């Protein structure tokens, strides 16, 4: 049992849905992104998704692409993103942290070295969007052996033939992408999401959290109501990009978390 399983068990016992917040490490700079990250739990965030900036984020829309560019231009590296986790853990040893991004920075660092550093820093899970199940030997299986959950994405195009492969070796939770396309796209629809969540949960036996296309407290409540939780990323990243103080960004995050927790 790790922090992710513990958190979902606790939420389940309380009859509450999870609110997961994504931020880009190093956007717009290290200090602000760290301050934002440290404030997320008090704003109602149950699981933190921390983006690893990368030069070719093929699954991301313009909002997160630009956030990654800002972070890289500001000198953010994988090492600095790991350092953010270490700094967060100085004050918070219970909130789960999932690092989300692409395989190239991890490959460049070396899988063994990365996993050792990730465990020591306090990372609980990985979402690596460009590593399919056919490549499990690359990172998924070594991560699980190191005690880090490997969280898969399922999409509206993940049919009955493909779903077993997606669920194999997945742990922590399943991230259901509610719409086809890139992040920050069309709005999610609960009527379409609900049956898919039920299908995935039945086959996988894991919590299913829904992301993409959630921008408002009302949408968070609606989508969380048909799942085990929801993820908001682009809307938070966009709010943080306006130059507002961290406290104002966290107030926006809290409104989203309150919506999810009303479900």
Coordinates of N, CA, C and O in Angstrom, one line a residue, residues 193-204 208 226-227:
X193 N -19.1 10.0 -20.4 CA -18.0 9.5 -19.5 C -18.5 8.3 -18.6 O -17.8 7.3 -18.4
X194 N -19.7 8.5 -18.0 CA -20.1 7.5 -17.0 C -20.1 6.1 -17.4 O -19.5 5.2 -16.7
X195 N -20.6 5.7 -18.6 CA -20.6 4.3 -19.0 C -19.2 3.8 -19.2 O -18.9 2.6 -18.9
X196 N -18.3 4.6 -19.7 CA -16.9 4.2 -20.0 C -16.2 4.0 -18.6 O -15.4 3.0 -18.5
X197 N -16.4 4.9 -17.7 CA -15.8 4.7 -16.4 C -16.2 3.4 -15.7 O -15.4 2.6 -15.2
X198 N -17.5 3.1 -15.8 CA -18.1 1.8 -15.2 C -17.4 0.6 -15.9 O -17.1 -0.4 -15.2
X199 N -17.2 0.7 -17.2 CA -16.6 -0.4 -18.0 C -15.2 -0.7 -17.5 O -14.7 -1.8 -17.3
X200 N -14.4 0.4 -17.4 CA -13.0 0.3 -17.1 C -12.9 -0.1 -15.6 O -12.0 -1.0 -15.3
X201 N -13.7 0.4 -14.7 CA -13.6 0.1 -13.3 C -13.9 -1.4 -13.1 O -13.3 -2.1 -12.3
X202 N -14.9 -1.9 -13.8 CA -15.3 -3.3 -13.7 C -14.2 -4.2 -14.2 O -13.9 -5.3 -13.5
X203 N -13.5 -3.9 -15.2 CA -12.5 -4.8 -15.7 C -11.2 -4.6 -15.0 O -10.4 -5.6 -14.8
X204 N -10.9 -3.4 -14.5 CA -9.6 -3.2 -13.9 C -9.5 -3.2 -12.4 O -8.5 -3.5 -11.8
X208 N -11.0 5.0 -11.1 CA -10.9 5.7 -12.4 C -11.2 7.2 -12.2 O -12.2 7.6 -11.7
X226 N -19.6 10.9 -11.8 CA -19.7 9.6 -12.5 C -18.4 8.8 -12.5 O -18.2 7.9 -13.2
X227 N -17.4 9.3 -11.7 CA -16.1 8.6 -11.6 C -15.6 8.6 -10.2 O -16.4 8.9 -9.2

